[in-house]
Amino acid sequence: MYLTQEKKDEIFGKYGKDKNDTGSAEGQIALFTHRINHLTGHLKQNRKDFNTERSLVKLVGKRRSLLDYLIKKDITRYRAIVKELGLRK
């Protein structure tokens, strides 16, 4: 399994308030970004895996929705998470 509980705790600890803060938008965006990066690497090797491609598109949509929520709620938190994760170039 590519995403262990320790890795989740590390992601939520770094981007959320603490490792048990799984509901914060920043933590969820960071987790989705990790999963998106993993699936992107998988699709580079297996380009005909359409189920994974569909999952990737759904994850990108979920992350986009959370980013839209965060930009409306608090633009400074949005800018901080985008800069930290390197989502915009």
PDB file of N, CA and C in Angstrom:
ATOM      1  N   MET A   1       0.849  -1.174   0.000  1.00  0.00           N
ATOM      2  CA  MET A   1       0.000   0.000   0.000  1.00  0.00           C
ATOM      3  C   MET A   1       0.895   1.238   0.000  1.00  0.00           C
ATOM      4  N   TYR A   2       0.611   2.153  -0.858  1.00  0.00           N
ATOM      5  CA  TYR A   2       1.450   3.329  -1.004  1.00  0.00           C
ATOM      6  C   TYR A   2       1.176   4.391   0.049  1.00  0.00           C
ATOM      7  N   LEU A   3       0.032   4.320   0.714  1.00  0.00           N
ATOM      8  CA  LEU A   3      -0.337   5.354   1.679  1.00  0.00           C
ATOM      9  C   LEU A   3      -0.625   4.692   3.026  1.00  0.00           C
ATOM     10  N   THR A   4       0.400   4.657   3.872  1.00  0.00           N
ATOM     11  CA  THR A   4       0.253   4.036   5.183  1.00  0.00           C
ATOM     12  C   THR A   4      -0.283   5.059   6.183  1.00  0.00           C
ATOM     13  N   GLN A   5      -0.651   4.567   7.347  1.00  0.00           N
ATOM     14  CA  GLN A   5      -1.171   5.444   8.391  1.00  0.00           C
ATOM     15  C   GLN A   5      -0.094   6.432   8.847  1.00  0.00           C
ATOM     16  N   GLU A   6       1.157   5.970   8.864  1.00  0.00           N
ATOM     17  CA  GLU A   6       2.251   6.864   9.268  1.00  0.00           C
ATOM     18  C   GLU A   6       2.402   8.011   8.273  1.00  0.00           C
ATOM     19  N   LYS A   7       2.264   7.714   6.989  1.00  0.00           N
ATOM     20  CA  LYS A   7       2.374   8.759   5.959  1.00  0.00           C
ATOM     21  C   LYS A   7       1.220   9.753   6.089  1.00  0.00           C
ATOM     22  N   LYS A   8       0.015   9.259   6.356  1.00  0.00           N
ATOM     23  CA  LYS A   8      -1.134  10.143   6.566  1.00  0.00           C
ATOM     24  C   LYS A   8      -0.911  11.045   7.779  1.00  0.00           C
ATOM     25  N   ASP A   9      -0.422  10.451   8.874  1.00  0.00           N
ATOM     26  CA  ASP A   9      -0.146  11.242  10.072  1.00  0.00           C
ATOM     27  C   ASP A   9       0.893  12.318   9.789  1.00  0.00           C
ATOM     28  N   GLU A  10       1.897  11.969   8.974  1.00  0.00           N
ATOM     29  CA  GLU A  10       2.928  12.942   8.615  1.00  0.00           C
ATOM     30  C   GLU A  10       2.340  14.094   7.801  1.00  0.00           C
ATOM     31  N   ILE A  11       1.488  13.768   6.832  1.00  0.00           N
ATOM     32  CA  ILE A  11       0.866  14.796   5.982  1.00  0.00           C
ATOM     33  C   ILE A  11      -0.033  15.696   6.814  1.00  0.00           C
ATOM     34  N   PHE A  12      -0.906  15.097   7.633  1.00  0.00           N
ATOM     35  CA  PHE A  12      -1.819  15.894   8.437  1.00  0.00           C
ATOM     36  C   PHE A  12      -1.074  16.676   9.512  1.00  0.00           C
ATOM     37  N   GLY A  13       0.014  16.119  10.040  1.00  0.00           N
ATOM     38  CA  GLY A  13       0.808  16.834  11.023  1.00  0.00           C
ATOM     39  C   GLY A  13       1.510  18.047  10.427  1.00  0.00           C
ATOM     40  N   LYS A  14       1.940  17.913   9.178  1.00  0.00           N
ATOM     41  CA  LYS A  14       2.668  19.006   8.540  1.00  0.00           C
ATOM     42  C   LYS A  14       1.729  20.113   8.061  1.00  0.00           C
ATOM     43  N   TYR A  15       0.596  19.750   7.478  1.00  0.00           N
ATOM     44  CA  TYR A  15      -0.285  20.735   6.857  1.00  0.00           C
ATOM     45  C   TYR A  15      -1.512  21.080   7.690  1.00  0.00           C
ATOM     46  N   GLY A  16      -1.914  20.199   8.599  1.00  0.00           N
ATOM     47  CA  GLY A  16      -3.039  20.499   9.470  1.00  0.00           C
ATOM     48  C   GLY A  16      -2.552  21.095  10.776  1.00  0.00           C
ATOM     49  N   LYS A  17      -3.449  21.173  11.747  1.00  0.00           N
ATOM     50  CA  LYS A  17      -3.048  21.698  13.057  1.00  0.00           C
ATOM     51  C   LYS A  17      -2.227  20.658  13.813  1.00  0.00           C
ATOM     52  N   ASP A  18      -2.641  19.398  13.733  1.00  0.00           N
ATOM     53  CA  ASP A  18      -1.866  18.294  14.292  1.00  0.00           C
ATOM     54  C   ASP A  18      -2.211  17.036  13.510  1.00  0.00           C
ATOM     55  N   LYS A  19      -1.645  15.893  13.899  1.00  0.00           N
ATOM     56  CA  LYS A  19      -1.841  14.678  13.106  1.00  0.00           C
ATOM     57  C   LYS A  19      -3.270  14.138  13.189  1.00  0.00           C
ATOM     58  N   ASN A  20      -4.023  14.562  14.194  1.00  0.00           N
ATOM     59  CA  ASN A  20      -5.410  14.120  14.318  1.00  0.00           C
ATOM     60  C   ASN A  20      -6.391  15.070  13.636  1.00  0.00           C
ATOM     61  N   ASP A  21      -5.896  16.157  13.079  1.00  0.00           N
ATOM     62  CA  ASP A  21      -6.751  17.143  12.413  1.00  0.00           C
ATOM     63  C   ASP A  21      -6.939  16.740  10.951  1.00  0.00           C
ATOM     64  N   THR A  22      -7.797  15.741  10.728  1.00  0.00           N
ATOM     65  CA  THR A  22      -7.988  15.222   9.373  1.00  0.00           C
ATOM     66  C   THR A  22      -9.055  15.979   8.607  1.00  0.00           C
ATOM     67  N   GLY A  23      -9.758  16.891   9.246  1.00  0.00           N
ATOM     68  CA  GLY A  23     -10.860  17.576   8.594  1.00  0.00           C
ATOM     69  C   GLY A  23     -10.512  18.932   8.023  1.00  0.00           C
ATOM     70  N   SER A  24      -9.316  19.439   8.324  1.00  0.00           N
ATOM     71  CA  SER A  24      -8.970  20.766   7.824  1.00  0.00           C
ATOM     72  C   SER A  24      -8.801  20.735   6.312  1.00  0.00           C
ATOM     73  N   ALA A  25      -9.135  21.830   5.684  1.00  0.00           N
ATOM     74  CA  ALA A  25      -9.039  21.909   4.229  1.00  0.00           C
ATOM     75  C   ALA A  25      -7.595  21.742   3.777  1.00  0.00           C
ATOM     76  N   GLU A  26      -6.652  22.332   4.505  1.00  0.00           N
ATOM     77  CA  GLU A  26      -5.247  22.230   4.123  1.00  0.00           C
ATOM     78  C   GLU A  26      -4.760  20.787   4.167  1.00  0.00           C
ATOM     79  N   GLY A  27      -5.138  20.059   5.206  1.00  0.00           N
ATOM     80  CA  GLY A  27      -4.740  18.655   5.330  1.00  0.00           C
ATOM     81  C   GLY A  27      -5.317  17.803   4.219  1.00  0.00           C
ATOM     82  N   GLN A  28      -6.591  18.021   3.903  1.00  0.00           N
ATOM     83  CA  GLN A  28      -7.219  17.250   2.845  1.00  0.00           C
ATOM     84  C   GLN A  28      -6.615  17.576   1.488  1.00  0.00           C
ATOM     85  N   ILE A  29      -6.325  18.849   1.237  1.00  0.00           N
ATOM     86  CA  ILE A  29      -5.714  19.248  -0.030  1.00  0.00           C
ATOM     87  C   ILE A  29      -4.336  18.604  -0.159  1.00  0.00           C
ATOM     88  N   ALA A  30      -3.574  18.584   0.924  1.00  0.00           N
ATOM     89  CA  ALA A  30      -2.244  17.964   0.897  1.00  0.00           C
ATOM     90  C   ALA A  30      -2.345  16.465   0.639  1.00  0.00           C
ATOM     91  N   LEU A  31      -3.322  15.814   1.264  1.00  0.00           N
ATOM     92  CA  LEU A  31      -3.507  14.385   1.050  1.00  0.00           C
ATOM     93  C   LEU A  31      -3.919  14.103  -0.391  1.00  0.00           C
ATOM     94  N   PHE A  32      -4.853  14.877  -0.919  1.00  0.00           N
ATOM     95  CA  PHE A  32      -5.259  14.701  -2.314  1.00  0.00           C
ATOM     96  C   PHE A  32      -4.092  14.935  -3.253  1.00  0.00           C
ATOM     97  N   THR A  33      -3.248  15.905  -2.955  1.00  0.00           N
ATOM     98  CA  THR A  33      -2.094  16.187  -3.805  1.00  0.00           C
ATOM     99  C   THR A  33      -1.130  15.011  -3.795  1.00  0.00           C
ATOM    100  N   HIS A  34      -0.923  14.416  -2.635  1.00  0.00           N
ATOM    101  CA  HIS A  34      -0.053  13.236  -2.557  1.00  0.00           C
ATOM    102  C   HIS A  34      -0.623  12.097  -3.391  1.00  0.00           C
ATOM    103  N   ARG A  35      -1.912  11.867  -3.271  1.00  0.00           N
ATOM    104  CA  ARG A  35      -2.550  10.787  -4.036  1.00  0.00           C
ATOM    105  C   ARG A  35      -2.532  11.084  -5.533  1.00  0.00           C
ATOM    106  N   ILE A  36      -2.751  12.348  -5.915  1.00  0.00           N
ATOM    107  CA  ILE A  36      -2.724  12.736  -7.329  1.00  0.00           C
ATOM    108  C   ILE A  36      -1.337  12.503  -7.911  1.00  0.00           C
ATOM    109  N   ASN A  37      -0.297  12.867  -7.170  1.00  0.00           N
ATOM    110  CA  ASN A  37       1.066  12.644  -7.653  1.00  0.00           C
ATOM    111  C   ASN A  37       1.361  11.162  -7.832  1.00  0.00           C
ATOM    112  N   HIS A  38       0.864  10.340  -6.910  1.00  0.00           N
ATOM    113  CA  HIS A  38       1.069   8.895  -7.016  1.00  0.00           C
ATOM    114  C   HIS A  38       0.348   8.327  -8.245  1.00  0.00           C
ATOM    115  N   LEU A  39      -0.902   8.727  -8.437  1.00  0.00           N
ATOM    116  CA  LEU A  39      -1.669   8.215  -9.574  1.00  0.00           C
ATOM    117  C   LEU A  39      -1.106   8.711 -10.903  1.00  0.00           C
ATOM    118  N   THR A  40      -0.567   9.919 -10.923  1.00  0.00           N
ATOM    119  CA  THR A  40       0.038  10.446 -12.141  1.00  0.00           C
ATOM    120  C   THR A  40       1.243   9.600 -12.537  1.00  0.00           C
ATOM    121  N   GLY A  41       2.063   9.240 -11.563  1.00  0.00           N
ATOM    122  CA  GLY A  41       3.199   8.367 -11.842  1.00  0.00           C
ATOM    123  C   GLY A  41       2.760   7.007 -12.340  1.00  0.00           C
ATOM    124  N   HIS A  42       1.690   6.476 -11.774  1.00  0.00           N
ATOM    125  CA  HIS A  42       1.157   5.189 -12.215  1.00  0.00           C
ATOM    126  C   HIS A  42       0.669   5.268 -13.656  1.00  0.00           C
ATOM    127  N   LEU A  43      -0.013   6.364 -13.991  1.00  0.00           N
ATOM    128  CA  LEU A  43      -0.554   6.500 -15.348  1.00  0.00           C
ATOM    129  C   LEU A  43       0.537   6.736 -16.389  1.00  0.00           C
ATOM    130  N   LYS A  44       1.667   7.261 -15.987  1.00  0.00           N
ATOM    131  CA  LYS A  44       2.774   7.418 -16.933  1.00  0.00           C
ATOM    132  C   LYS A  44       3.292   6.058 -17.385  1.00  0.00           C
ATOM    133  N   GLN A  45       3.221   5.068 -16.495  1.00  0.00           N
ATOM    134  CA  GLN A  45       3.664   3.720 -16.836  1.00  0.00           C
ATOM    135  C   GLN A  45       2.550   2.886 -17.461  1.00  0.00           C
ATOM    136  N   ASN A  46       1.302   3.125 -17.058  1.00  0.00           N
ATOM    137  CA  ASN A  46       0.161   2.328 -17.514  1.00  0.00           C
ATOM    138  C   ASN A  46      -0.872   3.253 -18.138  1.00  0.00           C
ATOM    139  N   ARG A  47      -0.621   3.685 -19.351  1.00  0.00           N
ATOM    140  CA  ARG A  47      -1.448   4.725 -19.937  1.00  0.00           C
ATOM    141  C   ARG A  47      -2.847   4.252 -20.337  1.00  0.00           C
ATOM    142  N   LYS A  48      -3.083   2.959 -20.357  1.00  0.00           N
ATOM    143  CA  LYS A  48      -4.414   2.465 -20.729  1.00  0.00           C
ATOM    144  C   LYS A  48      -5.255   2.060 -19.518  1.00  0.00           C
ATOM    145  N   ASP A  49      -4.824   2.428 -18.350  1.00  0.00           N
ATOM    146  CA  ASP A  49      -5.553   2.122 -17.120  1.00  0.00           C
ATOM    147  C   ASP A  49      -6.631   3.193 -16.920  1.00  0.00           C
ATOM    148  N   PHE A  50      -7.786   2.948 -17.488  1.00  0.00           N
ATOM    149  CA  PHE A  50      -8.835   3.965 -17.522  1.00  0.00           C
ATOM    150  C   PHE A  50      -9.530   4.131 -16.174  1.00  0.00           C
ATOM    151  N   ASN A  51      -9.560   3.087 -15.356  1.00  0.00           N
ATOM    152  CA  ASN A  51     -10.152   3.228 -14.020  1.00  0.00           C
ATOM    153  C   ASN A  51      -9.321   4.173 -13.159  1.00  0.00           C
ATOM    154  N   THR A  52      -8.015   4.053 -13.250  1.00  0.00           N
ATOM    155  CA  THR A  52      -7.139   4.954 -12.506  1.00  0.00           C
ATOM    156  C   THR A  52      -7.259   6.371 -13.043  1.00  0.00           C
ATOM    157  N   GLU A  53      -7.399   6.497 -14.343  1.00  0.00           N
ATOM    158  CA  GLU A  53      -7.552   7.823 -14.943  1.00  0.00           C
ATOM    159  C   GLU A  53      -8.828   8.504 -14.443  1.00  0.00           C
ATOM    160  N   ARG A  54      -9.884   7.738 -14.332  1.00  0.00           N
ATOM    161  CA  ARG A  54     -11.145   8.277 -13.823  1.00  0.00           C
ATOM    162  C   ARG A  54     -11.001   8.693 -12.361  1.00  0.00           C
ATOM    163  N   SER A  55     -10.319   7.866 -11.573  1.00  0.00           N
ATOM    164  CA  SER A  55     -10.084   8.203 -10.164  1.00  0.00           C
ATOM    165  C   SER A  55      -9.251   9.473 -10.038  1.00  0.00           C
ATOM    166  N   LEU A  56      -8.280   9.627 -10.926  1.00  0.00           N
ATOM    167  CA  LEU A  56      -7.436  10.815 -10.903  1.00  0.00           C
ATOM    168  C   LEU A  56      -8.249  12.067 -11.210  1.00  0.00           C
ATOM    169  N   VAL A  57      -9.123  11.989 -12.186  1.00  0.00           N
ATOM    170  CA  VAL A  57      -9.950  13.141 -12.541  1.00  0.00           C
ATOM    171  C   VAL A  57     -10.888  13.505 -11.390  1.00  0.00           C
ATOM    172  N   LYS A  58     -11.437  12.500 -10.714  1.00  0.00           N
ATOM    173  CA  LYS A  58     -12.312  12.773  -9.577  1.00  0.00           C
ATOM    174  C   LYS A  58     -11.545  13.422  -8.425  1.00  0.00           C
ATOM    175  N   LEU A  59     -10.317  12.951  -8.175  1.00  0.00           N
ATOM    176  CA  LEU A  59      -9.507  13.541  -7.114  1.00  0.00           C
ATOM    177  C   LEU A  59      -9.142  14.986  -7.420  1.00  0.00           C
ATOM    178  N   VAL A  60      -8.809  15.257  -8.681  1.00  0.00           N
ATOM    179  CA  VAL A  60      -8.479  16.631  -9.058  1.00  0.00           C
ATOM    180  C   VAL A  60      -9.695  17.530  -8.853  1.00  0.00           C
ATOM    181  N   GLY A  61     -10.880  17.023  -9.174  1.00  0.00           N
ATOM    182  CA  GLY A  61     -12.103  17.799  -8.967  1.00  0.00           C
ATOM    183  C   GLY A  61     -12.369  18.069  -7.492  1.00  0.00           C
ATOM    184  N   LYS A  62     -12.130  17.065  -6.646  1.00  0.00           N
ATOM    185  CA  LYS A  62     -12.323  17.257  -5.205  1.00  0.00           C
ATOM    186  C   LYS A  62     -11.343  18.288  -4.656  1.00  0.00           C
ATOM    187  N   ARG A  63     -10.087  18.191  -5.111  1.00  0.00           N
ATOM    188  CA  ARG A  63      -9.090  19.162  -4.648  1.00  0.00           C
ATOM    189  C   ARG A  63      -9.446  20.565  -5.122  1.00  0.00           C
ATOM    190  N   ARG A  64      -9.937  20.673  -6.358  1.00  0.00           N
ATOM    191  CA  ARG A  64     -10.335  21.975  -6.901  1.00  0.00           C
ATOM    192  C   ARG A  64     -11.476  22.560  -6.082  1.00  0.00           C
ATOM    193  N   SER A  65     -12.440  21.718  -5.685  1.00  0.00           N
ATOM    194  CA  SER A  65     -13.557  22.186  -4.864  1.00  0.00           C
ATOM    195  C   SER A  65     -13.072  22.695  -3.513  1.00  0.00           C
ATOM    196  N   LEU A  66     -12.151  21.973  -2.890  1.00  0.00           N
ATOM    197  CA  LEU A  66     -11.612  22.427  -1.603  1.00  0.00           C
ATOM    198  C   LEU A  66     -10.825  23.718  -1.760  1.00  0.00           C
ATOM    199  N   LEU A  67     -10.076  23.842  -2.844  1.00  0.00           N
ATOM    200  CA  LEU A  67      -9.334  25.086  -3.073  1.00  0.00           C
ATOM    201  C   LEU A  67     -10.285  26.251  -3.315  1.00  0.00           C
ATOM    202  N   ASP A  68     -11.376  26.005  -4.036  1.00  0.00           N
ATOM    203  CA  ASP A  68     -12.375  27.058  -4.250  1.00  0.00           C
ATOM    204  C   ASP A  68     -13.011  27.481  -2.928  1.00  0.00           C
ATOM    205  N   TYR A  69     -13.304  26.511  -2.062  1.00  0.00           N
ATOM    206  CA  TYR A  69     -13.858  26.815  -0.747  1.00  0.00           C
ATOM    207  C   TYR A  69     -12.872  27.664   0.052  1.00  0.00           C
ATOM    208  N   LEU A  70     -11.613  27.249   0.011  1.00  0.00           N
ATOM    209  CA  LEU A  70     -10.600  27.940   0.809  1.00  0.00           C
ATOM    210  C   LEU A  70     -10.351  29.355   0.309  1.00  0.00           C
ATOM    211  N   ILE A  71     -10.422  29.571  -0.993  1.00  0.00           N
ATOM    212  CA  ILE A  71     -10.196  30.923  -1.531  1.00  0.00           C
ATOM    213  C   ILE A  71     -11.344  31.853  -1.127  1.00  0.00           C
ATOM    214  N   LYS A  72     -12.561  31.316  -1.016  1.00  0.00           N
ATOM    215  CA  LYS A  72     -13.688  32.138  -0.574  1.00  0.00           C
ATOM    216  C   LYS A  72     -13.639  32.387   0.934  1.00  0.00           C
ATOM    217  N   LYS A  73     -13.178  31.392   1.681  1.00  0.00           N
ATOM    218  CA  LYS A  73     -13.180  31.475   3.133  1.00  0.00           C
ATOM    219  C   LYS A  73     -12.032  32.330   3.672  1.00  0.00           C
ATOM    220  N   ASP A  74     -10.810  32.041   3.202  1.00  0.00           N
ATOM    221  CA  ASP A  74      -9.636  32.745   3.729  1.00  0.00           C
ATOM    222  C   ASP A  74      -8.523  32.704   2.688  1.00  0.00           C
ATOM    223  N   ILE A  75      -8.313  33.818   2.012  1.00  0.00           N
ATOM    224  CA  ILE A  75      -7.364  33.848   0.889  1.00  0.00           C
ATOM    225  C   ILE A  75      -5.922  33.679   1.346  1.00  0.00           C
ATOM    226  N   THR A  76      -5.600  34.072   2.572  1.00  0.00           N
ATOM    227  CA  THR A  76      -4.221  33.907   3.029  1.00  0.00           C
ATOM    228  C   THR A  76      -3.882  32.428   3.245  1.00  0.00           C
ATOM    229  N   ARG A  77      -4.831  31.664   3.781  1.00  0.00           N
ATOM    230  CA  ARG A  77      -4.616  30.218   3.926  1.00  0.00           C
ATOM    231  C   ARG A  77      -4.496  29.562   2.557  1.00  0.00           C
ATOM    232  N   TYR A  78      -5.300  30.023   1.598  1.00  0.00           N
ATOM    233  CA  TYR A  78      -5.240  29.502   0.230  1.00  0.00           C
ATOM    234  C   TYR A  78      -3.862  29.744  -0.371  1.00  0.00           C
ATOM    235  N   ARG A  79      -3.384  30.976  -0.266  1.00  0.00           N
ATOM    236  CA  ARG A  79      -2.081  31.316  -0.840  1.00  0.00           C
ATOM    237  C   ARG A  79      -0.955  30.530  -0.171  1.00  0.00           C
ATOM    238  N   ALA A  80      -1.069  30.321   1.144  1.00  0.00           N
ATOM    239  CA  ALA A  80      -0.038  29.587   1.871  1.00  0.00           C
ATOM    240  C   ALA A  80       0.024  28.128   1.421  1.00  0.00           C
ATOM    241  N   ILE A  81      -1.127  27.465   1.301  1.00  0.00           N
ATOM    242  CA  ILE A  81      -1.125  26.050   0.930  1.00  0.00           C
ATOM    243  C   ILE A  81      -0.708  25.865  -0.527  1.00  0.00           C
ATOM    244  N   VAL A  82      -1.106  26.776  -1.397  1.00  0.00           N
ATOM    245  CA  VAL A  82      -0.722  26.679  -2.810  1.00  0.00           C
ATOM    246  C   VAL A  82       0.789  26.845  -2.955  1.00  0.00           C
ATOM    247  N   LYS A  83       1.339  27.777  -2.203  1.00  0.00           N
ATOM    248  CA  LYS A  83       2.786  28.019  -2.275  1.00  0.00           C
ATOM    249  C   LYS A  83       3.552  26.837  -1.698  1.00  0.00           C
ATOM    250  N   GLU A  84       3.076  26.296  -0.578  1.00  0.00           N
ATOM    251  CA  GLU A  84       3.776  25.212   0.085  1.00  0.00           C
ATOM    252  C   GLU A  84       3.755  23.914  -0.736  1.00  0.00           C
ATOM    253  N   LEU A  85       2.621  23.658  -1.400  1.00  0.00           N
ATOM    254  CA  LEU A  85       2.509  22.448  -2.206  1.00  0.00           C
ATOM    255  C   LEU A  85       3.013  22.629  -3.630  1.00  0.00           C
ATOM    256  N   GLY A  86       3.216  23.865  -4.023  1.00  0.00           N
ATOM    257  CA  GLY A  86       3.703  24.124  -5.377  1.00  0.00           C
ATOM    258  C   GLY A  86       2.681  23.824  -6.447  1.00  0.00           C
ATOM    259  N   LEU A  87       1.419  24.192  -6.200  1.00  0.00           N
ATOM    260  CA  LEU A  87       0.347  23.862  -7.141  1.00  0.00           C
ATOM    261  C   LEU A  87       0.301  24.805  -8.340  1.00  0.00           C
ATOM    262  N   ARG A  88       0.687  26.050  -8.142  1.00  0.00           N
ATOM    263  CA  ARG A  88       0.652  27.029  -9.225  1.00  0.00           C
ATOM    264  C   ARG A  88       2.073  27.360  -9.622  1.00  0.00           C
ATOM    265  N   LYS A  89       2.245  27.632 -10.891  1.00  0.00           N
ATOM    266  CA  LYS A  89       3.599  27.961 -11.355  1.00  0.00           C
ATOM    267  C   LYS A  89       3.722  29.407 -11.691  1.00  0.00           C
TER     268      LYS A  89
END
